[in-house]
mmCIF file of N, CA and C in Angstrom:
data_model
loop_
_atom_site.group_PDB
_atom_site.id
_atom_site.type_symbol
_atom_site.label_atom_id
_atom_site.label_comp_id
_atom_site.label_asym_id
_atom_site.label_seq_id
_atom_site.Cartn_x
_atom_site.Cartn_y
_atom_site.Cartn_z
ATOM 1 N N GLN A 1 -6.110 -5.093 19.193
ATOM 2 C CA GLN A 1 -6.543 -5.548 17.894
ATOM 3 C C GLN A 1 -5.870 -4.695 16.823
ATOM 4 N N VAL A 2 -5.290 -5.361 15.844
ATOM 5 C CA VAL A 2 -4.635 -4.669 14.749
ATOM 6 C C VAL A 2 -5.694 -4.161 13.776
ATOM 7 N N GLN A 3 -5.582 -2.899 13.415
ATOM 8 C CA GLN A 3 -6.477 -2.319 12.428
ATOM 9 C C GLN A 3 -5.679 -1.518 11.419
ATOM 10 N N LEU A 4 -6.081 -1.618 10.162
ATOM 11 C CA LEU A 4 -5.475 -0.866 9.089
ATOM 12 C C LEU A 4 -6.585 -0.209 8.285
ATOM 13 N N VAL A 5 -6.430 1.065 7.999
ATOM 14 C CA VAL A 5 -7.439 1.818 7.273
ATOM 15 C C VAL A 5 -6.784 2.516 6.099
ATOM 16 N N GLU A 6 -7.200 2.138 4.894
ATOM 17 C CA GLU A 6 -6.668 2.731 3.671
ATOM 18 C C GLU A 6 -7.552 3.889 3.219
ATOM 19 N N SER A 7 -6.936 4.833 2.535
ATOM 20 C CA SER A 7 -7.670 5.930 1.931
ATOM 21 C C SER A 7 -6.856 6.483 0.770
ATOM 22 N N GLY A 8 -7.474 7.314 -0.035
ATOM 23 C CA GLY A 8 -6.775 8.012 -1.099
ATOM 24 C C GLY A 8 -7.050 7.522 -2.503
ATOM 25 N N GLY A 9 -7.791 6.432 -2.640
ATOM 26 C CA GLY A 9 -8.104 5.940 -3.964
ATOM 27 C C GLY A 9 -9.086 6.846 -4.685
ATOM 28 N N GLY A 10 -9.257 6.576 -5.965
ATOM 29 C CA GLY A 10 -10.172 7.370 -6.759
ATOM 30 C C GLY A 10 -10.007 7.093 -8.230
ATOM 31 N N LEU A 11 -10.625 7.945 -9.026
ATOM 32 C CA LEU A 11 -10.569 7.857 -10.481
ATOM 33 C C LEU A 11 -9.566 8.867 -11.003
ATOM 34 N N VAL A 12 -8.650 8.401 -11.833
ATOM 35 C CA VAL A 12 -7.609 9.264 -12.367
ATOM 36 C C VAL A 12 -7.352 8.900 -13.824
ATOM 37 N N GLN A 13 -6.935 9.872 -14.610
ATOM 38 C CA GLN A 13 -6.608 9.624 -16.003
ATOM 39 C C GLN A 13 -5.215 9.021 -16.146
ATOM 40 N N VAL A 14 -4.997 8.373 -17.277
ATOM 41 C CA VAL A 14 -3.675 7.834 -17.582
ATOM 42 C C VAL A 14 -2.621 8.930 -17.427
ATOM 43 N N GLY A 15 -1.535 8.593 -16.746
ATOM 44 C CA GLY A 15 -0.472 9.550 -16.510
ATOM 45 C C GLY A 15 -0.626 10.370 -15.252
ATOM 46 N N GLY A 16 -1.761 10.249 -14.590
ATOM 47 C CA GLY A 16 -2.008 11.004 -13.379
ATOM 48 C C GLY A 16 -1.379 10.373 -12.156
ATOM 49 N N SER A 17 -1.650 10.979 -11.003
ATOM 50 C CA SER A 17 -1.048 10.554 -9.745
ATOM 51 C C SER A 17 -2.089 10.447 -8.647
ATOM 52 N N LEU A 18 -1.825 9.559 -7.702
ATOM 53 C CA LEU A 18 -2.603 9.430 -6.480
ATOM 54 C C LEU A 18 -1.652 9.099 -5.346
ATOM 55 N N ARG A 19 -2.037 9.465 -4.131
ATOM 56 C CA ARG A 19 -1.304 9.050 -2.950
ATOM 57 C C ARG A 19 -2.243 8.310 -2.016
ATOM 58 N N LEU A 20 -1.931 7.050 -1.766
ATOM 59 C CA LEU A 20 -2.699 6.237 -0.839
ATOM 60 C C LEU A 20 -2.093 6.324 0.554
ATOM 61 N N SER A 21 -2.947 6.238 1.564
ATOM 62 C CA SER A 21 -2.513 6.243 2.949
ATOM 63 C C SER A 21 -3.043 5.008 3.658
ATOM 64 N N CYS A 22 -2.262 4.499 4.594
ATOM 65 C CA CYS A 22 -2.672 3.383 5.433
ATOM 66 C C CYS A 22 -2.324 3.724 6.872
ATOM 67 N N VAL A 23 -3.340 3.921 7.696
ATOM 68 C CA VAL A 23 -3.148 4.206 9.112
ATOM 69 C C VAL A 23 -3.241 2.902 9.886
ATOM 70 N N VAL A 24 -2.224 2.612 10.672
ATOM 71 C CA VAL A 24 -2.106 1.344 11.385
ATOM 72 C C VAL A 24 -2.252 1.575 12.878
ATOM 73 N N SER A 25 -3.053 0.754 13.533
ATOM 74 C CA SER A 25 -3.198 0.795 14.979
ATOM 75 C C SER A 25 -3.148 -0.623 15.536
ATOM 76 N N GLY A 26 -2.876 -0.741 16.838
ATOM 77 C CA GLY A 26 -2.828 -2.042 17.476
ATOM 78 C C GLY A 26 -1.486 -2.741 17.391
ATOM 79 N N THR A 27 -0.473 -2.047 16.936
ATOM 80 C CA THR A 27 0.878 -2.584 16.865
ATOM 81 C C THR A 27 1.853 -1.568 17.446
ATOM 82 N N ASN A 28 3.062 -2.043 17.704
ATOM 83 C CA ASN A 28 4.163 -1.123 17.943
ATOM 84 C C ASN A 28 4.674 -0.732 16.564
ATOM 85 N N PHE A 29 4.114 0.337 16.025
ATOM 86 C CA PHE A 29 4.270 0.645 14.613
ATOM 87 C C PHE A 29 5.727 0.784 14.202
ATOM 88 N N ARG A 30 6.548 1.313 15.072
ATOM 89 C CA ARG A 30 7.947 1.543 14.743
ATOM 90 C C ARG A 30 8.671 0.239 14.404
ATOM 91 N N PHE A 31 8.154 -0.885 14.895
ATOM 92 C CA PHE A 31 8.768 -2.182 14.650
ATOM 93 C C PHE A 31 7.959 -3.034 13.681
ATOM 94 N N THR A 32 7.087 -2.400 12.913
ATOM 95 C CA THR A 32 6.171 -3.105 12.044
ATOM 96 C C THR A 32 6.464 -2.804 10.582
ATOM 97 N N GLY A 33 6.618 -3.855 9.792
ATOM 98 C CA GLY A 33 6.683 -3.690 8.357
ATOM 99 C C GLY A 33 5.284 -3.652 7.765
ATOM 100 N N VAL A 34 5.123 -2.914 6.687
ATOM 101 C CA VAL A 34 3.820 -2.760 6.047
ATOM 102 C C VAL A 34 3.973 -2.979 4.546
ATOM 103 N N ASN A 35 2.998 -3.654 3.971
ATOM 104 C CA ASN A 35 2.984 -3.929 2.541
ATOM 105 C C ASN A 35 1.730 -3.350 1.906
ATOM 106 N N TRP A 36 1.846 -3.010 0.631
ATOM 107 C CA TRP A 36 0.698 -2.699 -0.211
ATOM 108 C C TRP A 36 0.517 -3.824 -1.225
ATOM 109 N N TYR A 37 -0.707 -4.329 -1.294
ATOM 110 C CA TYR A 37 -1.104 -5.304 -2.292
ATOM 111 C C TYR A 37 -2.200 -4.701 -3.162
ATOM 112 N N ARG A 38 -2.422 -5.314 -4.305
ATOM 113 C CA ARG A 38 -3.558 -4.923 -5.127
ATOM 114 C C ARG A 38 -4.177 -6.156 -5.769
ATOM 115 N N GLN A 39 -5.449 -6.035 -6.090
ATOM 116 C CA GLN A 39 -6.156 -7.118 -6.751
ATOM 117 C C GLN A 39 -7.110 -6.542 -7.785
ATOM 118 N N ALA A 40 -6.895 -6.918 -9.025
ATOM 119 C CA ALA A 40 -7.762 -6.523 -10.121
ATOM 120 C C ALA A 40 -8.751 -7.644 -10.402
ATOM 121 N N PRO A 41 -9.890 -7.327 -11.018
ATOM 122 C CA PRO A 41 -10.871 -8.368 -11.330
ATOM 123 C C PRO A 41 -10.258 -9.502 -12.142
ATOM 124 N N GLY A 42 -10.505 -10.731 -11.710
ATOM 125 C CA GLY A 42 -10.010 -11.895 -12.418
ATOM 126 C C GLY A 42 -8.544 -12.200 -12.222
ATOM 127 N N LYS A 43 -7.871 -11.469 -11.345
ATOM 128 C CA LYS A 43 -6.449 -11.681 -11.126
ATOM 129 C C LYS A 43 -6.174 -11.988 -9.657
ATOM 130 N N GLN A 44 -5.031 -12.618 -9.416
ATOM 131 C CA GLN A 44 -4.589 -12.895 -8.057
ATOM 132 C C GLN A 44 -4.151 -11.607 -7.373
ATOM 133 N N ARG A 45 -4.281 -11.591 -6.067
ATOM 134 C CA ARG A 45 -3.749 -10.474 -5.307
ATOM 135 C C ARG A 45 -2.225 -10.494 -5.395
ATOM 136 N N GLU A 46 -1.630 -9.344 -5.669
ATOM 137 C CA GLU A 46 -0.194 -9.274 -5.860
ATOM 138 C C GLU A 46 0.435 -8.217 -4.964
ATOM 139 N N LEU A 47 1.656 -8.484 -4.569
ATOM 140 C CA LEU A 47 2.417 -7.532 -3.771
ATOM 141 C C LEU A 47 2.902 -6.404 -4.664
ATOM 142 N N VAL A 48 2.609 -5.180 -4.270
ATOM 143 C CA VAL A 48 3.005 -3.997 -5.019
ATOM 144 C C VAL A 48 4.270 -3.381 -4.443
ATOM 145 N N ALA A 49 4.296 -3.186 -3.136
ATOM 146 C CA ALA A 49 5.420 -2.541 -2.482
ATOM 147 C C ALA A 49 5.405 -2.878 -1.004
ATOM 148 N N GLY A 50 6.560 -2.785 -0.379
ATOM 149 C CA GLY A 50 6.657 -3.002 1.048
ATOM 150 C C GLY A 50 7.723 -2.119 1.658
ATOM 151 N N VAL A 51 7.567 -1.827 2.936
ATOM 152 C CA VAL A 51 8.562 -1.067 3.683
ATOM 153 C C VAL A 51 8.758 -1.756 5.027
ATOM 154 N N THR A 52 10.010 -1.971 5.413
ATOM 155 C CA THR A 52 10.315 -2.610 6.679
ATOM 156 C C THR A 52 10.332 -1.585 7.802
ATOM 157 N N SER A 53 10.501 -2.078 9.031
ATOM 158 C CA SER A 53 10.605 -1.190 10.178
ATOM 159 C C SER A 53 11.834 -0.294 10.101
ATOM 160 N N PHE A 54 12.827 -0.710 9.331
ATOM 161 C CA PHE A 54 14.041 0.081 9.168
ATOM 162 C C PHE A 54 13.965 1.053 8.001
ATOM 163 N N GLY A 55 12.872 1.006 7.243
ATOM 164 C CA GLY A 55 12.714 1.889 6.114
ATOM 165 C C GLY A 55 13.167 1.313 4.794
ATOM 166 N N THR A 56 13.614 0.071 4.778
ATOM 167 C CA THR A 56 13.984 -0.572 3.531
ATOM 168 C C THR A 56 12.741 -0.834 2.692
ATOM 169 N N THR A 57 12.811 -0.545 1.405
ATOM 170 C CA THR A 57 11.659 -0.669 0.525
ATOM 171 C C THR A 57 11.899 -1.707 -0.560
ATOM 172 N N ASN A 58 10.802 -2.247 -1.073
ATOM 173 C CA ASN A 58 10.853 -3.137 -2.215
ATOM 174 C C ASN A 58 9.613 -2.914 -3.059
ATOM 175 N N TYR A 59 9.731 -3.215 -4.358
ATOM 176 C CA TYR A 59 8.660 -2.930 -5.303
ATOM 177 C C TYR A 59 8.520 -4.058 -6.307
ATOM 178 N N ALA A 60 7.305 -4.246 -6.763
ATOM 179 C CA ALA A 60 7.086 -5.102 -7.912
ATOM 180 C C ALA A 60 7.721 -4.463 -9.141
ATOM 181 N N ASP A 61 8.217 -5.294 -10.043
ATOM 182 C CA ASP A 61 8.856 -4.769 -11.245
ATOM 183 C C ASP A 61 7.931 -3.851 -12.037
ATOM 184 N N SER A 62 6.650 -4.137 -12.018
ATOM 185 C CA SER A 62 5.700 -3.379 -12.814
ATOM 186 C C SER A 62 5.512 -1.940 -12.337
ATOM 187 N N VAL A 63 5.919 -1.637 -11.113
ATOM 188 C CA VAL A 63 5.710 -0.291 -10.575
ATOM 189 C C VAL A 63 7.009 0.427 -10.244
ATOM 190 N N LYS A 64 8.139 -0.224 -10.404
ATOM 191 C CA LYS A 64 9.420 0.413 -10.111
ATOM 192 C C LYS A 64 9.598 1.667 -10.963
ATOM 193 N N GLY A 65 10.043 2.718 -10.316
ATOM 194 C CA GLY A 65 10.223 3.987 -11.003
ATOM 195 C C GLY A 65 8.987 4.846 -11.059
ATOM 196 N N ARG A 66 7.831 4.290 -10.711
ATOM 197 C CA ARG A 66 6.578 5.042 -10.740
ATOM 198 C C ARG A 66 5.961 5.196 -9.352
ATOM 199 N N PHE A 67 6.097 4.175 -8.509
ATOM 200 C CA PHE A 67 5.499 4.184 -7.177
ATOM 201 C C PHE A 67 6.582 4.344 -6.123
ATOM 202 N N THR A 68 6.240 5.007 -5.026
ATOM 203 C CA THR A 68 7.140 5.169 -3.901
ATOM 204 C C THR A 68 6.391 4.889 -2.608
ATOM 205 N N ILE A 69 6.908 3.958 -1.808
ATOM 206 C CA ILE A 69 6.339 3.679 -0.500
ATOM 207 C C ILE A 69 7.181 4.381 0.561
ATOM 208 N N SER A 70 6.516 4.918 1.569
ATOM 209 C CA SER A 70 7.206 5.611 2.645
ATOM 210 C C SER A 70 6.416 5.445 3.935
ATOM 211 N N ARG A 71 7.042 5.782 5.054
ATOM 212 C CA ARG A 71 6.362 5.670 6.332
ATOM 213 C C ARG A 71 6.646 6.877 7.197
ATOM 214 N N ASP A 72 5.669 7.217 8.030
ATOM 215 C CA ASP A 72 5.787 8.279 9.011
ATOM 216 C C ASP A 72 5.458 7.660 10.358
ATOM 217 N N ASN A 73 6.478 7.359 11.140
ATOM 218 C CA ASN A 73 6.266 6.670 12.405
ATOM 219 C C ASN A 73 5.518 7.524 13.428
ATOM 220 N N ASP A 74 5.623 8.835 13.323
ATOM 221 C CA ASP A 74 4.899 9.711 14.240
ATOM 222 C C ASP A 74 3.401 9.678 13.994
ATOM 223 N N LYS A 75 2.998 9.333 12.774
ATOM 224 C CA LYS A 75 1.588 9.285 12.414
ATOM 225 C C LYS A 75 1.061 7.866 12.251
ATOM 226 N N ASN A 76 1.903 6.867 12.494
ATOM 227 C CA ASN A 76 1.519 5.466 12.307
ATOM 228 C C ASN A 76 0.919 5.241 10.921
ATOM 229 N N THR A 77 1.539 5.837 9.924
ATOM 230 C CA THR A 77 0.976 5.832 8.587
ATOM 231 C C THR A 77 2.019 5.435 7.553
ATOM 232 N N VAL A 78 1.592 4.635 6.596
ATOM 233 C CA VAL A 78 2.386 4.287 5.430
ATOM 234 C C VAL A 78 1.702 4.860 4.203
ATOM 235 N N TYR A 79 2.489 5.405 3.295
ATOM 236 C CA TYR A 79 1.975 6.023 2.090
ATOM 237 C C TYR A 79 2.443 5.259 0.858
ATOM 238 N N LEU A 80 1.640 5.331 -0.181
ATOM 239 C CA LEU A 80 2.038 4.838 -1.489
ATOM 240 C C LEU A 80 1.773 5.943 -2.499
ATOM 241 N N GLN A 81 2.838 6.602 -2.919
ATOM 242 C CA GLN A 81 2.737 7.626 -3.947
ATOM 243 C C GLN A 81 2.795 6.948 -5.304
ATOM 244 N N MET A 82 1.772 7.149 -6.107
ATOM 245 C CA MET A 82 1.652 6.499 -7.399
ATOM 246 C C MET A 82 1.653 7.566 -8.484
ATOM 247 N N ASN A 83 2.672 7.530 -9.332
ATOM 248 C CA ASN A 83 2.810 8.482 -10.422
ATOM 249 C C ASN A 83 2.747 7.766 -11.761
ATOM 250 N N ASN A 84 2.477 8.540 -12.804
ATOM 251 C CA ASN A 84 2.407 7.997 -14.157
ATOM 252 C C ASN A 84 1.535 6.747 -14.210
ATOM 253 N N LEU A 85 0.335 6.878 -13.699
ATOM 254 C CA LEU A 85 -0.555 5.725 -13.600
ATOM 255 C C LEU A 85 -0.978 5.218 -14.967
ATOM 256 N N LYS A 86 -1.133 3.909 -15.044
ATOM 257 C CA LYS A 86 -1.505 3.214 -16.264
ATOM 258 C C LYS A 86 -2.805 2.455 -16.048
ATOM 259 N N PRO A 87 -3.526 2.137 -17.120
ATOM 260 C CA PRO A 87 -4.771 1.376 -16.948
ATOM 261 C C PRO A 87 -4.568 0.065 -16.195
ATOM 262 N N GLU A 88 -3.437 -0.590 -16.377
ATOM 263 C CA GLU A 88 -3.181 -1.845 -15.690
ATOM 264 C C GLU A 88 -2.966 -1.688 -14.192
ATOM 265 N N ASP A 89 -2.870 -0.450 -13.704
ATOM 266 C CA ASP A 89 -2.800 -0.203 -12.268
ATOM 267 C C ASP A 89 -4.179 -0.233 -11.614
ATOM 268 N N THR A 90 -5.229 -0.280 -12.408
ATOM 269 C CA THR A 90 -6.583 -0.317 -11.869
ATOM 270 C C THR A 90 -6.773 -1.566 -11.014
ATOM 271 N N ALA A 91 -7.155 -1.374 -9.762
ATOM 272 C CA ALA A 91 -7.303 -2.478 -8.818
ATOM 273 C C ALA A 91 -7.791 -1.928 -7.492
ATOM 274 N N ALA A 92 -8.206 -2.842 -6.626
ATOM 275 C CA ALA A 92 -8.398 -2.512 -5.227
ATOM 276 C C ALA A 92 -7.066 -2.675 -4.514
ATOM 277 N N TYR A 93 -6.674 -1.658 -3.776
ATOM 278 C CA TYR A 93 -5.387 -1.654 -3.092
ATOM 279 C C TYR A 93 -5.596 -1.865 -1.597
ATOM 280 N N TYR A 94 -4.800 -2.765 -1.024
ATOM 281 C CA TYR A 94 -4.918 -3.146 0.373
ATOM 282 C C TYR A 94 -3.572 -3.003 1.071
ATOM 283 N N CYS A 95 -3.580 -2.522 2.300
ATOM 284 C CA CYS A 95 -2.365 -2.568 3.099
ATOM 285 C C CYS A 95 -2.431 -3.749 4.049
ATOM 286 N N ASN A 96 -1.254 -4.218 4.429
ATOM 287 C CA ASN A 96 -1.116 -5.476 5.147
ATOM 288 C C ASN A 96 0.063 -5.395 6.102
ATOM 289 N N THR A 97 -0.085 -6.030 7.257
ATOM 290 C CA THR A 97 1.029 -6.124 8.195
ATOM 291 C C THR A 97 0.945 -7.429 8.960
ATOM 292 N N LEU A 98 2.095 -7.905 9.417
ATOM 293 C CA LEU A 98 2.175 -9.093 10.263
ATOM 294 C C LEU A 98 2.598 -8.650 11.648
ATOM 295 N N TRP A 99 1.751 -8.926 12.644
ATOM 296 C CA TRP A 99 2.041 -8.540 14.010
ATOM 297 C C TRP A 99 1.434 -9.547 14.967
ATOM 298 N N GLY A 100 2.240 -10.011 15.920
ATOM 299 C CA GLY A 100 1.739 -10.983 16.876
ATOM 300 C C GLY A 100 1.254 -12.265 16.224
ATOM 301 N N ALA A 101 1.950 -12.691 15.183
ATOM 302 C CA ALA A 101 1.632 -13.905 14.435
ATOM 303 C C ALA A 101 0.299 -13.806 13.684
ATOM 304 N N ARG A 102 -0.227 -12.611 13.541
ATOM 305 C CA ARG A 102 -1.458 -12.402 12.798
ATOM 306 C C ARG A 102 -1.186 -11.567 11.559
ATOM 307 N N ASP A 103 -1.724 -12.024 10.449
ATOM 308 C CA ASP A 103 -1.621 -11.327 9.178
ATOM 309 C C ASP A 103 -2.887 -10.484 9.018
ATOM 310 N N SER A 104 -2.746 -9.167 9.090
ATOM 311 C CA SER A 104 -3.893 -8.269 9.135
ATOM 312 C C SER A 104 -4.001 -7.454 7.858
ATOM 313 N N TRP A 105 -5.242 -7.166 7.474
ATOM 314 C CA TRP A 105 -5.551 -6.465 6.233
ATOM 315 C C TRP A 105 -6.542 -5.350 6.473
ATOM 316 N N GLY A 106 -6.419 -4.294 5.672
ATOM 317 C CA GLY A 106 -7.430 -3.266 5.647
ATOM 318 C C GLY A 106 -8.571 -3.638 4.723
ATOM 319 N N GLN A 107 -9.542 -2.746 4.605
ATOM 320 C CA GLN A 107 -10.711 -2.994 3.773
ATOM 321 C C GLN A 107 -10.477 -2.675 2.301
ATOM 322 N N GLY A 108 -9.443 -1.933 2.005
ATOM 323 C CA GLY A 108 -9.091 -1.634 0.635
ATOM 324 C C GLY A 108 -9.595 -0.282 0.164
ATOM 325 N N THR A 109 -8.935 0.235 -0.851
ATOM 326 C CA THR A 109 -9.358 1.466 -1.508
ATOM 327 C C THR A 109 -9.204 1.276 -3.011
ATOM 328 N N GLN A 110 -10.207 1.694 -3.758
ATOM 329 C CA GLN A 110 -10.251 1.429 -5.187
ATOM 330 C C GLN A 110 -9.495 2.502 -5.965
ATOM 331 N N VAL A 111 -8.647 2.048 -6.865
ATOM 332 C CA VAL A 111 -7.949 2.922 -7.801
ATOM 333 C C VAL A 111 -8.398 2.549 -9.206
ATOM 334 N N THR A 112 -8.905 3.521 -9.939
ATOM 335 C CA THR A 112 -9.338 3.297 -11.306
ATOM 336 C C THR A 112 -8.635 4.292 -12.218
ATOM 337 N N VAL A 113 -7.937 3.774 -13.212
ATOM 338 C CA VAL A 113 -7.191 4.596 -14.157
ATOM 339 C C VAL A 113 -7.887 4.491 -15.505
ATOM 340 N N SER A 114 -8.394 5.590 -15.986
ATOM 341 C CA SER A 114 -9.144 5.601 -17.229
ATOM 342 C C SER A 114 -8.218 5.809 -18.413
ATOM 343 N N SER A 115 -8.536 5.148 -19.501
ATOM 344 C CA SER A 115 -7.742 5.261 -20.722
ATOM 345 C C SER A 115 -8.428 6.123 -21.768
#
């Protein structure tokens, strides 16, 4: 069974930083791509960043230059380093992976950026 567990969210002031973690189990992690999504109240869930099994990364335009996604295959963990946070970054953040034809999600971690 694929499981993803997010952590690292919290309350931070404008301009601050947080690092989110997503621990993945139930897959051959080295061959698994992982994405970070977020969903704010009243808005659609949106793709924030992704990293492939080869380490290739992609980002939403709104976070380019501020967020960095990375992976540690020895720890089965994907990170999202978030710098220079803005109020519009406030959302529940979820990690996601596709494995065995199943699209799996974690429970989410809340990020709140105060203005």
